[in-house]
GROMACS .gro file of C-alpha atoms in nm:
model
  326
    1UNK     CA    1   9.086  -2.057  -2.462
    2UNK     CA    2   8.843  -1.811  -2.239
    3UNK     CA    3   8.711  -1.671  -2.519
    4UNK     CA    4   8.663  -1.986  -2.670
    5UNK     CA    5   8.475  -2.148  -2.388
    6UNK     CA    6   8.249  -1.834  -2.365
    7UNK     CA    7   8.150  -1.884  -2.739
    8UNK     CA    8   8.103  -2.247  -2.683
    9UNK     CA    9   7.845  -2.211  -2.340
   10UNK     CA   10   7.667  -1.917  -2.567
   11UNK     CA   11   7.651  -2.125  -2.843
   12UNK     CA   12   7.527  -2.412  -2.633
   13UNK     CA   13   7.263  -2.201  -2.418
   14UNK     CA   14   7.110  -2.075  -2.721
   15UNK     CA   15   7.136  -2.367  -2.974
   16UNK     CA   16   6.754  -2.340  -3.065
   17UNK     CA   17   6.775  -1.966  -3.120
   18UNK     CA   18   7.099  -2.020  -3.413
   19UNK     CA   19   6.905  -2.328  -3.539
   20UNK     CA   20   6.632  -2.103  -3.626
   21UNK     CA   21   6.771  -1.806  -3.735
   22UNK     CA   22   7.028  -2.006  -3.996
   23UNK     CA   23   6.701  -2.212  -4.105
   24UNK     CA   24   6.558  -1.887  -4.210
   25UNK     CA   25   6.858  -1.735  -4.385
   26UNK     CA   26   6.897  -2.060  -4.545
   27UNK     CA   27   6.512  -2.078  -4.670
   28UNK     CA   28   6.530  -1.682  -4.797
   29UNK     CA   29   6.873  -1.653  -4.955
   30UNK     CA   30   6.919  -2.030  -5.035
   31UNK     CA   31   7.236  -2.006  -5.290
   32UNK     CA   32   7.520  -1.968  -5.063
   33UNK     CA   33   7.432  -2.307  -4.827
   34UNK     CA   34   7.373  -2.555  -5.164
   35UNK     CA   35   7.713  -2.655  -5.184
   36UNK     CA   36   7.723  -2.750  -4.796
   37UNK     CA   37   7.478  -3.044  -4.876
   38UNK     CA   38   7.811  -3.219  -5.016
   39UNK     CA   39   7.912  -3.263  -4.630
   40UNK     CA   40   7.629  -3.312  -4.412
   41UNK     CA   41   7.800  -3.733  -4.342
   42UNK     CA   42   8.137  -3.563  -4.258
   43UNK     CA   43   8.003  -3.284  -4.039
   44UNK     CA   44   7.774  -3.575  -3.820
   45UNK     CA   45   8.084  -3.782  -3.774
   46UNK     CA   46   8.271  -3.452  -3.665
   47UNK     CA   47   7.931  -3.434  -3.405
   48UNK     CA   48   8.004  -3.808  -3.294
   49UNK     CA   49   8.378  -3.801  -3.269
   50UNK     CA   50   8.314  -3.494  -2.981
   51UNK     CA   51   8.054  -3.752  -2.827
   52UNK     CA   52   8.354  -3.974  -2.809
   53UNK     CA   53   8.584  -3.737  -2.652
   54UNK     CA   54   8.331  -3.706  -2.379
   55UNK     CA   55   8.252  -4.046  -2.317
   56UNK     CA   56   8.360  -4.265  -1.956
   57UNK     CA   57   8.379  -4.574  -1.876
   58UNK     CA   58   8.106  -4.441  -1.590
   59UNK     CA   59   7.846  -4.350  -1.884
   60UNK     CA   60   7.830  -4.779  -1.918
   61UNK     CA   61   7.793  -4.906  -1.584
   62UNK     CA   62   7.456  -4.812  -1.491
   63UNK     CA   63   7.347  -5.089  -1.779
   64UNK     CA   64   7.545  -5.315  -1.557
   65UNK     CA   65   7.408  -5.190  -1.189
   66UNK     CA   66   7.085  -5.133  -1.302
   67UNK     CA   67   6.963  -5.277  -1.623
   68UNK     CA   68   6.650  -5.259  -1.566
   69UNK     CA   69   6.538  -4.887  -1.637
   70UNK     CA   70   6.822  -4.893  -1.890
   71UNK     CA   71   6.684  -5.139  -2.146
   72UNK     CA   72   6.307  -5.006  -2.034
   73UNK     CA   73   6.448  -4.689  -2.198
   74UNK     CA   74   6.598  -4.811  -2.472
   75UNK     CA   75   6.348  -5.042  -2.599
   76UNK     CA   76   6.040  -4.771  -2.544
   77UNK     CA   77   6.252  -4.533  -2.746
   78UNK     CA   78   6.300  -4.777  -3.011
   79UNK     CA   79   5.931  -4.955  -3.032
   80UNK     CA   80   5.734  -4.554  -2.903
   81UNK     CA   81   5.905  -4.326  -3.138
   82UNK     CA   82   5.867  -4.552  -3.507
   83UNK     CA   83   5.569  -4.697  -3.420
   84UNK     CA   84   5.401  -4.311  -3.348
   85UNK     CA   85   5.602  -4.208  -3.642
   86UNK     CA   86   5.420  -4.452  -3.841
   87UNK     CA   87   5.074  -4.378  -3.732
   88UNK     CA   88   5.127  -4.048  -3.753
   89UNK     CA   89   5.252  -4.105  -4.121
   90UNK     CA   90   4.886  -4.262  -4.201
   91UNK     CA   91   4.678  -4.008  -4.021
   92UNK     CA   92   4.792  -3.723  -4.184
   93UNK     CA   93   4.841  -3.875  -4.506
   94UNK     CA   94   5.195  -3.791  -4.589
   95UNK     CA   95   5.330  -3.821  -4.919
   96UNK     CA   96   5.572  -4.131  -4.930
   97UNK     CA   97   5.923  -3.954  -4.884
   98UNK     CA   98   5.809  -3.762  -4.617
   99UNK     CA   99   5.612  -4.029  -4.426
  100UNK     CA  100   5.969  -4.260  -4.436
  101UNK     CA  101   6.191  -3.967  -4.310
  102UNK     CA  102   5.959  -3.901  -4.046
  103UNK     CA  103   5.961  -4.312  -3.935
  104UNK     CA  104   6.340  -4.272  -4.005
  105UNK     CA  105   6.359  -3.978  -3.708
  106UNK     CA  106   6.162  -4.224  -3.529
  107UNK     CA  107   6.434  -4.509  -3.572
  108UNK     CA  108   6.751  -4.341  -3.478
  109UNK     CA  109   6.870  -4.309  -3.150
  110UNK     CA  110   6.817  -4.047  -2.875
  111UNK     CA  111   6.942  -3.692  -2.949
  112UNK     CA  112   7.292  -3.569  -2.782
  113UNK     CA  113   7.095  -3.276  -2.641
  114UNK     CA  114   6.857  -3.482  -2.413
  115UNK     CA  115   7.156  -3.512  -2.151
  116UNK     CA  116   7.173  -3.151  -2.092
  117UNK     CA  117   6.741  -3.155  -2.083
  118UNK     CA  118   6.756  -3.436  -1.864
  119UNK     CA  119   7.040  -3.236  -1.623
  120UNK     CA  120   6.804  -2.881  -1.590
  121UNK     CA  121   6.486  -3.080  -1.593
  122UNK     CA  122   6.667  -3.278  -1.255
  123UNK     CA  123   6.579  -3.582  -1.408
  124UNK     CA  124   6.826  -3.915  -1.378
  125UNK     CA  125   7.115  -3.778  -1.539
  126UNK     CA  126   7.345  -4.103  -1.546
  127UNK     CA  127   7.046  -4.334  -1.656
  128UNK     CA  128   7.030  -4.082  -1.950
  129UNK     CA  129   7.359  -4.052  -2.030
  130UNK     CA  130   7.364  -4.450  -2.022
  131UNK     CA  131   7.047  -4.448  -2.288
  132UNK     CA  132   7.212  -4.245  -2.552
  133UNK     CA  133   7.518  -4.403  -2.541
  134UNK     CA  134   7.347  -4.732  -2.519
  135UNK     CA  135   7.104  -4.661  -2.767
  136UNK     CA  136   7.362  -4.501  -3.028
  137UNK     CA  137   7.558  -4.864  -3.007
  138UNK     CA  138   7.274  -5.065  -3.092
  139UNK     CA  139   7.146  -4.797  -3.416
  140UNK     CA  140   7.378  -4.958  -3.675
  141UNK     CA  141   7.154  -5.303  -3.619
  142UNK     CA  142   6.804  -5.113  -3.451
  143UNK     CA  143   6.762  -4.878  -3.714
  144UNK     CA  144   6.795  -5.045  -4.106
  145UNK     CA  145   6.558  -5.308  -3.925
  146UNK     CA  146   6.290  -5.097  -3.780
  147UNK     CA  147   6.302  -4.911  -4.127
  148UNK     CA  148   6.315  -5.253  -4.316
  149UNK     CA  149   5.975  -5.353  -4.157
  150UNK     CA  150   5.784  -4.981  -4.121
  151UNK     CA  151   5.896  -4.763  -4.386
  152UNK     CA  152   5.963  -5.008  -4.669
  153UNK     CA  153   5.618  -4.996  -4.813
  154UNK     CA  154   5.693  -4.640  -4.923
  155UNK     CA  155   6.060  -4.630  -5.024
  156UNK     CA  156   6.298  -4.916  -5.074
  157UNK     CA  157   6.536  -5.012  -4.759
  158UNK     CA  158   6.845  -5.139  -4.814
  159UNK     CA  159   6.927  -5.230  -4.454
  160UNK     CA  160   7.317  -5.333  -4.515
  161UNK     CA  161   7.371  -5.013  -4.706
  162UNK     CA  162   7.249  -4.782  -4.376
  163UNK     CA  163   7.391  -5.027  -4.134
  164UNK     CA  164   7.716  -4.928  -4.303
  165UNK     CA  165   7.673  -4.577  -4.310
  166UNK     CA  166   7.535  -4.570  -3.895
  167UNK     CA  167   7.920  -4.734  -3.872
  168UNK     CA  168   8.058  -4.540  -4.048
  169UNK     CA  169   7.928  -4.177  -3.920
  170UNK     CA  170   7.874  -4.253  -3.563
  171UNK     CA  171   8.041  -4.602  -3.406
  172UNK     CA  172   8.395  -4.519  -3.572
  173UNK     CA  173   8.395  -4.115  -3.498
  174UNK     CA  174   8.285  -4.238  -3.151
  175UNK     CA  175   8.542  -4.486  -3.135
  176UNK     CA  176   8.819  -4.261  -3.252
  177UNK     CA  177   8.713  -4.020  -2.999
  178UNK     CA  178   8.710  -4.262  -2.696
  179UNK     CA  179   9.044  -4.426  -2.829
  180UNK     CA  180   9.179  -4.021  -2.855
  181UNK     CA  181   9.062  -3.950  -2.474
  182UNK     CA  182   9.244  -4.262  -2.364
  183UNK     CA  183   9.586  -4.181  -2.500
  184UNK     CA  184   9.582  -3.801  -2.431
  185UNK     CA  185   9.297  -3.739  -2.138
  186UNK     CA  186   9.508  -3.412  -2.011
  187UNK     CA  187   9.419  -3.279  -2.335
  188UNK     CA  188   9.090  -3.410  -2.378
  189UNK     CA  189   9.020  -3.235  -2.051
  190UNK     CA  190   9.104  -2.905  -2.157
  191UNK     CA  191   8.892  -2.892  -2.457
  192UNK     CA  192   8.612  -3.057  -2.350
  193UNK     CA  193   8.434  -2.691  -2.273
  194UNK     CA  194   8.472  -2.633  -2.684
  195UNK     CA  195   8.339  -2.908  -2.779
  196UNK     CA  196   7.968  -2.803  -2.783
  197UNK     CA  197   8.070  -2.500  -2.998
  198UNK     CA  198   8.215  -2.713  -3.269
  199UNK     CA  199   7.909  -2.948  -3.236
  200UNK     CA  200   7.646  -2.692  -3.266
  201UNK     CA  201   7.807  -2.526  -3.554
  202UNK     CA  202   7.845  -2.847  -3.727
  203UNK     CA  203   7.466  -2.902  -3.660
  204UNK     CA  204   7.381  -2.567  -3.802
  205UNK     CA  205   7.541  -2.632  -4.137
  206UNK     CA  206   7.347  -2.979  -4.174
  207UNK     CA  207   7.037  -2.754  -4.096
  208UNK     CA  208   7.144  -2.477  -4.354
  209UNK     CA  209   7.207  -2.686  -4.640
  210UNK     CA  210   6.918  -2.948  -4.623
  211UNK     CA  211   6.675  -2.632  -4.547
  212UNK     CA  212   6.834  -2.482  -4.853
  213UNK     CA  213   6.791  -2.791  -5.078
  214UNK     CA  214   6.460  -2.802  -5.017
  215UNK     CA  215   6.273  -2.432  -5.033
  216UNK     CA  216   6.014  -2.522  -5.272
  217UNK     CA  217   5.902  -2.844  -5.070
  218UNK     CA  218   5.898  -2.666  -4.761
  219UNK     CA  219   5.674  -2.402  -4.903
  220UNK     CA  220   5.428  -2.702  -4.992
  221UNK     CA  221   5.451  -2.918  -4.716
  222UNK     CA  222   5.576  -2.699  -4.436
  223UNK     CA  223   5.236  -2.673  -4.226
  224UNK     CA  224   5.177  -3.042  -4.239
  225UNK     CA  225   5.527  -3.183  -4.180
  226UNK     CA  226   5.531  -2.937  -3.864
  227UNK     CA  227   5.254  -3.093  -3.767
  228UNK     CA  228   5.361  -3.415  -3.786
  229UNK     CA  229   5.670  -3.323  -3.620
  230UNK     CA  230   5.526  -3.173  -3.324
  231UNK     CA  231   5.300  -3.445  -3.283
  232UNK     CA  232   5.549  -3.726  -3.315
  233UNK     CA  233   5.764  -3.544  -3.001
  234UNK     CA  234   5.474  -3.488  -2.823
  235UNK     CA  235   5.402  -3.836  -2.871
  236UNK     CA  236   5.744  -3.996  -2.758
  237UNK     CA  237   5.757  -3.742  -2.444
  238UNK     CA  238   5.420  -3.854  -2.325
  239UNK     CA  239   5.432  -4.201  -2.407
  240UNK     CA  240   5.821  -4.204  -2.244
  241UNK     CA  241   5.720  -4.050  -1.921
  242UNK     CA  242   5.389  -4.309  -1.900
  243UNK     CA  243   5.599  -4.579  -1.929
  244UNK     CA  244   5.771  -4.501  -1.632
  245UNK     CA  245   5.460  -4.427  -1.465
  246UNK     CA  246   5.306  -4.755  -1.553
  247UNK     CA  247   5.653  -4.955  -1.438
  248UNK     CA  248   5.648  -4.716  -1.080
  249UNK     CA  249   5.961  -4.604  -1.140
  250UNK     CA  250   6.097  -4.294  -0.994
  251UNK     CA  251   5.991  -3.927  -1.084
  252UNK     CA  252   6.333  -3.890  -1.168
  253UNK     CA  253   6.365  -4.199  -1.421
  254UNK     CA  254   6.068  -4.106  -1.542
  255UNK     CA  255   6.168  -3.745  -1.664
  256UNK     CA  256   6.486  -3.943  -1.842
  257UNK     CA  257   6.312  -4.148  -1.993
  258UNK     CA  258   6.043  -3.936  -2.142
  259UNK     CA  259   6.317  -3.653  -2.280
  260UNK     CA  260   6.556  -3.931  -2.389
  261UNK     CA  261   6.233  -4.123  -2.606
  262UNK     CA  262   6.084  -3.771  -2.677
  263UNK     CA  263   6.442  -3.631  -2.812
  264UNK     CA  264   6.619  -3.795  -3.156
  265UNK     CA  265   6.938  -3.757  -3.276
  266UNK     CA  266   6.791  -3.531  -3.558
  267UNK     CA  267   7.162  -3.463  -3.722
  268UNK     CA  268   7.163  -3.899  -3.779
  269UNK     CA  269   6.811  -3.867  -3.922
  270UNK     CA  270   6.935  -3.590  -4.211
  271UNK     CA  271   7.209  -3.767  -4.284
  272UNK     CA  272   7.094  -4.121  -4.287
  273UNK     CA  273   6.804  -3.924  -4.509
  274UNK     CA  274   7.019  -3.779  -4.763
  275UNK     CA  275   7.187  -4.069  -4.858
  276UNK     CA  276   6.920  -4.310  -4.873
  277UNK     CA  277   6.591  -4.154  -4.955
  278UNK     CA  278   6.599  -3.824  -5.098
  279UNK     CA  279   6.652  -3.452  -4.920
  280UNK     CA  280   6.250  -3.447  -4.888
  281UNK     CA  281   6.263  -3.708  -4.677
  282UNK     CA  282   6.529  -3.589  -4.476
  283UNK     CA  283   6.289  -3.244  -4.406
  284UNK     CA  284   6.130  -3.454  -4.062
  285UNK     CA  285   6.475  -3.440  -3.930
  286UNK     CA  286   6.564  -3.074  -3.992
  287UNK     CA  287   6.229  -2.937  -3.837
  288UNK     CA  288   6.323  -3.196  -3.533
  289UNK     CA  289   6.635  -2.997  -3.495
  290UNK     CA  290   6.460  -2.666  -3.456
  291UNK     CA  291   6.158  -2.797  -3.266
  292UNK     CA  292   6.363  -3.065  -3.002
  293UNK     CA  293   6.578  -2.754  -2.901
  294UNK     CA  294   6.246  -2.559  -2.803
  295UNK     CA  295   6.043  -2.841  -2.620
  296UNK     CA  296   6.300  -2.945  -2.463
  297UNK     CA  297   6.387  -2.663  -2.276
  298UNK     CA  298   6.028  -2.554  -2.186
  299UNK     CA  299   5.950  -2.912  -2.058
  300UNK     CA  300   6.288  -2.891  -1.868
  301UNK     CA  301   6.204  -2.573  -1.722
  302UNK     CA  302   5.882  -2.672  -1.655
  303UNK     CA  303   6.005  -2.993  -1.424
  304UNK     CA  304   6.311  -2.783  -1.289
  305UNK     CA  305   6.027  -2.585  -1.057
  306UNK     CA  306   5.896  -2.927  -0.944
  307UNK     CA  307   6.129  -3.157  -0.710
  308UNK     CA  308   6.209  -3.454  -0.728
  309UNK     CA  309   6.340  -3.700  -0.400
  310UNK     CA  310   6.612  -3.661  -0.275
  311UNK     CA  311   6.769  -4.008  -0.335
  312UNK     CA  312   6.712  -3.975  -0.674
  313UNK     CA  313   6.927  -3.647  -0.679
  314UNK     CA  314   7.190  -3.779  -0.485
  315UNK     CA  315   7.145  -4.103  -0.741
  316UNK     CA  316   7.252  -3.882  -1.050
  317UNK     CA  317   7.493  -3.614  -0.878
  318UNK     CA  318   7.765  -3.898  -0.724
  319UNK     CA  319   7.744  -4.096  -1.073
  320UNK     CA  320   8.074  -3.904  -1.231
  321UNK     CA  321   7.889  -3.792  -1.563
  322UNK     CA  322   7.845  -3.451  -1.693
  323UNK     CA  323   7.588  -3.326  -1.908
  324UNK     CA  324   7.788  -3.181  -2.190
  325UNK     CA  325   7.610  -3.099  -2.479
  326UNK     CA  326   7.803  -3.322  -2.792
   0.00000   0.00000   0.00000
C-alpha cells in the first residue's frame, strides 16, 4: 500500500508532465490507443465515483453558512466561461465542431484539479471544494441548456440526451461513491491516498485515445484551437478573480474563485463531446487537459509567494476538507 501511495502522490505531482508525454505518443504512434476511444464514458464515471469516495458532508455546508460567495462562484463559472467560449468561437472563426466543443468546455463544471490549485495557491480551500461539488450537481440541468442556447447554431443539441449522459457519468458514479464511503468509511479511509493514481491514469487514457482519433485534425487545426484554448482559460481566470474584486471579497475568495471559473472538468467535456458532437469537437477538451494542468500550477505558485490574511487561512484550514486530487 506504500508503494502504492508513492505512485499515486507522483502521479498526482506530475499530472501535466504524463498528460503531455501520452498526448505525444498518442499523436506519433496513434494505432495502439484507437480502440480506447470505446471507453472514454466508463473511464469518467471511474474519475467521478473516486470524487464520491472523497466527498463530506463538510464539502456542502459552506453553501449553507455562506451562500453568498458560493453561488457568486458558481454562477460566474457558468455565465464567464460559455459566454468567453462563445466569443472566442466568433473571433477566431472556428469551424463549427470545434467552436461547439470549445462552448461545451465552457459549459461543464469546474475541473477536480482546481481544489488542489486552490490549496498551493492558499486560496479558500472549502469555498472551492463547495463550488465543484456544487457546480458538478447542477451540470446535468446547467449544461444541455447553456449548450441549447450558445452552441446550437452550429451543431444540433439534444438537451435530454446529454442531461442523461451528465447522470449517468457523473451524479450516479458520485452517488455510488458517497453511498460506498458511508457504509465502509474505515476502508474508504485507507485508500483514499490511491485514489488520485487511478484518476489520473483514467484521465490519461481519455487523453490518449481522443488525441489518437484525431491526428490529422490536429495537424490542421492545432495552432488555432491552442489558441483558443489558452485564451478561453486566460479568460475565465481573469474574469473569475475580477469578479471577486468587483464584489470586495477576500484575496483568498478571490483566488478560488478565479482557479475554480478558470479550471473545467476537461475529462466531462471529451466525453460529453464524443457522444454528442463528433471527436473534433471534443479536441477543446483534450488540449484543456494538458494546458489546465500547466496554468494552474504556475498561477498557484505564483500566489503561493504572496499572502493572504490570516483569517482567511484560518477560514479554510479548520473547515475539515482536503484537497485531494479526484
Amino acid at each position: 500500500m506504500k508503494l502504492l501511495e508513492t505512485i499515486s502522490n507522483l502521479a498526482g505531482k506530475y499530472f501535466a508532465v504524463w498528460v503531455i508525454l501520452v498526448a505525444a505518443v498518442a499523436y506519433f504512434v496513434p494505432a495502439p490507443f484507437l480502440p480506447l476511444g470505446a471507453y472514454i464514458t466508463i473511464l469518467l464515471g471511474v474519475v467521478m465515483f473516486g470524487m464520491g469516495l472523497t466527498l463530506k458532508p463538510v464539502d456542502f455546508q459552506l453553501v449553507l453558512k455562506k451562500p453568498l460567495p458560493v453561488i457568486t462562484g458558481v454562477l460566474a463559472q457558468f455565465l464567464i466561461m460559455p459566454l468567453g467560449a462563445f466569443l472566442i468561437a466568433y473571433i477566431l472563426g472556428l469551424p463549427a465542431e470545434l467552436a461547439a466543443g470549445l462552448v461545451l468546455l465552457g459549459s461543464v463544471p469546474g475541473g477536480t484539479a482546481s481544489n488542489v490549485m486552490v490549496y498551493l495557491a492558499k486560496g479558500n480551500l472549502a469555498l472551492s471544494v463547495a463550488m465543484t461539488s456544487l457546480s458538478t450537481i447542477l451540470a446535468p440541468i446547467a449544461t444541455p441548456l447553456i449548450l441549447l442556447g450558445l452552441a446550437g447554431q452550429w451543431l444540433p443539441v439534444n438537451p435530454v440526451a446529454m442531461f442523461l449522459s451528465i447522470v449517468q457519468v457523473i451524479i450516479l458514479p458520485i452517488t455510488v461513491g458517497l453511498v460506498i464511503r458511508k457504509l465502509f468509511p474505515g476502508v474508504v479511509e485507507k485508500s483514499l491516498n490511491v485514489i488520485p493514481l487511478i484518476s489520473v491514469l483514467a484521465i490519461i487514457i481519455i487523453v490518449s485515445a481522443v488525441v489518437s482519433a484525431n491526428v490529422e485534425n490536429i495537424a490542421a487545426s492545432g495552432a488555432i484551437i491552442f489558441t483558443a484554448v489558452i485564451l478561453h482559460n486566460l479568460f475565465g481566470l481573469g474574469l473569475g478573480y475580477g469578479t471577486g474584486v468587483l464584489l470586495k471579497l477576500d484575496e483568498g475568495t478571490r483566488r478560488a474563485i478565479s482557479i475554480e471559473v478558470g479550471m473545467q472538468n476537461s475529462g466531462l467535456g471529451v466525453a460529453l463531446a464524443s457522444a454528442h458532437f463528433g471527436p473534433l469537437a471534443a479536441l477543446p477538451s483534450v488540449i484543456a487537459a494538458v494546458w489546465h494542468n500547466i496554468s494552474g500550477p504556475i498561477l498557484a505558485t505564483f500566489w503561493s509567494k504572496k499572502p493572504v490574511a490570516v483569517e482567511v487561512e484560518e477560514e479554510y484550514r479548520s473547515a475539515d476538507v482536503s484537497p485531494t486530487v479526484r
